[in-house]
Amino acid sequence: MDLDKLLENLAVISKTLKTPGLTNQIEKDPDFGDKVKKLETLVEKLRAQHGDISASKDSLFSSLKEISDKLNEIDEYCNLNLQKLDFLKDIKPLI
């Protein structure tokens, strides 16, 4: 497993979650903000474990599972909000 590459990808996700549009959404929805903060905390924990040669594989696996779960929660949240706008595809201009 290439943890360096994974950490790079997680950094890109973190940067994306800090874009102005999502930052505004985080301010409006504290639950979403909590999910994002928890993800950042889990990534920092993984980064620390990666640098710690004494970290067990079980501990590392547990951290990866937690990150996966949190990413799934964020994905579900974003999908639900996109579905709220799904009606827009049916709008046609009046001629």
mmCIF file of C-alpha atoms in Angstrom, residues 13-83:
data_model
loop_
_atom_site.group_PDB
_atom_site.id
_atom_site.type_symbol
_atom_site.label_atom_id
_atom_site.label_comp_id
_atom_site.label_asym_id
_atom_site.label_seq_id
_atom_site.Cartn_x
_atom_site.Cartn_y
_atom_site.Cartn_z
ATOM 1 C CA ILE A 13 -9.786 16.121 -1.092
ATOM 2 C CA SER A 14 -9.129 18.382 1.891
ATOM 3 C CA LYS A 15 -8.258 21.271 -0.418
ATOM 4 C CA THR A 16 -11.464 20.680 -2.392
ATOM 5 C CA LEU A 17 -13.520 20.700 0.803
ATOM 6 C CA LYS A 18 -12.060 24.130 1.570
ATOM 7 C CA THR A 19 -13.291 25.758 -1.651
ATOM 8 C CA PRO A 20 -15.553 28.798 -1.143
ATOM 9 C CA GLY A 21 -18.753 26.992 -2.169
ATOM 10 C CA LEU A 22 -18.243 24.188 0.298
ATOM 11 C CA THR A 23 -16.933 26.511 2.993
ATOM 12 C CA ASN A 24 -20.239 28.402 2.782
ATOM 13 C CA GLN A 25 -22.128 25.113 3.040
ATOM 14 C CA ILE A 26 -20.073 24.105 6.082
ATOM 15 C CA GLU A 27 -20.975 27.399 7.767
ATOM 16 C CA LYS A 28 -24.679 26.829 7.049
ATOM 17 C CA ASP A 29 -24.696 23.173 8.093
ATOM 18 C CA PRO A 30 -22.747 22.406 11.278
ATOM 19 C CA ASP A 31 -23.302 18.646 10.825
ATOM 20 C CA PHE A 32 -21.482 18.769 7.496
ATOM 21 C CA GLY A 33 -18.762 20.882 9.095
ATOM 22 C CA ASP A 34 -18.341 18.267 11.810
ATOM 23 C CA LYS A 35 -17.918 15.550 9.169
ATOM 24 C CA VAL A 36 -15.222 17.580 7.421
ATOM 25 C CA LYS A 37 -13.394 18.349 10.684
ATOM 26 C CA LYS A 38 -13.519 14.685 11.700
ATOM 27 C CA LEU A 39 -12.077 13.695 8.318
ATOM 28 C CA GLU A 40 -9.224 16.171 8.754
ATOM 29 C CA THR A 41 -8.537 14.785 12.236
ATOM 30 C CA LEU A 42 -8.495 11.211 10.906
ATOM 31 C CA VAL A 43 -6.111 12.175 8.091
ATOM 32 C CA GLU A 44 -3.762 13.806 10.587
ATOM 33 C CA LYS A 45 -3.913 10.651 12.719
ATOM 34 C CA LEU A 46 -3.017 8.556 9.659
ATOM 35 C CA ARG A 47 -0.176 10.924 8.793
ATOM 36 C CA ALA A 48 1.216 10.529 12.321
ATOM 37 C CA GLN A 49 0.869 6.733 12.201
ATOM 38 C CA HIS A 50 2.610 6.655 8.835
ATOM 39 C CA GLY A 51 5.607 8.411 10.349
ATOM 40 C CA ASP A 52 5.603 6.106 13.382
ATOM 41 C CA ILE A 53 7.422 2.871 12.591
ATOM 42 C CA SER A 54 5.992 1.286 15.734
ATOM 43 C CA ALA A 55 2.374 1.707 14.569
ATOM 44 C CA SER A 56 0.703 -1.672 14.142
ATOM 45 C CA LYS A 57 -0.942 -2.797 10.919
ATOM 46 C CA ASP A 58 -4.225 -3.191 12.809
ATOM 47 C CA SER A 59 -4.077 0.409 13.984
ATOM 48 C CA LEU A 60 -3.291 1.579 10.466
ATOM 49 C CA PHE A 61 -6.115 -0.511 9.029
ATOM 50 C CA SER A 62 -8.508 0.905 11.621
ATOM 51 C CA SER A 63 -7.546 4.457 10.659
ATOM 52 C CA LEU A 64 -8.015 3.692 6.969
ATOM 53 C CA LYS A 65 -11.450 2.202 7.688
ATOM 54 C CA GLU A 66 -12.478 5.299 9.669
ATOM 55 C CA ILE A 67 -11.341 7.565 6.820
ATOM 56 C CA SER A 68 -13.253 5.461 4.311
ATOM 57 C CA ASP A 69 -16.399 5.627 6.441
ATOM 58 C CA LYS A 70 -16.116 9.403 6.829
ATOM 59 C CA LEU A 71 -15.550 9.889 3.089
ATOM 60 C CA ASN A 72 -18.670 7.798 2.435
ATOM 61 C CA GLU A 73 -20.674 9.977 4.846
ATOM 62 C CA ILE A 74 -19.499 13.132 3.089
ATOM 63 C CA ASP A 75 -20.249 11.595 -0.309
ATOM 64 C CA GLU A 76 -23.787 10.634 0.776
ATOM 65 C CA TYR A 77 -24.371 14.138 2.143
ATOM 66 C CA CYS A 78 -23.226 15.739 -1.122
ATOM 67 C CA ASN A 79 -25.324 13.326 -3.205
ATOM 68 C CA LEU A 80 -28.437 14.128 -1.177
ATOM 69 C CA ASN A 81 -27.932 17.829 -1.742
ATOM 70 C CA LEU A 82 -27.422 17.293 -5.464
ATOM 71 C CA GLN A 83 -30.626 15.275 -5.630
#
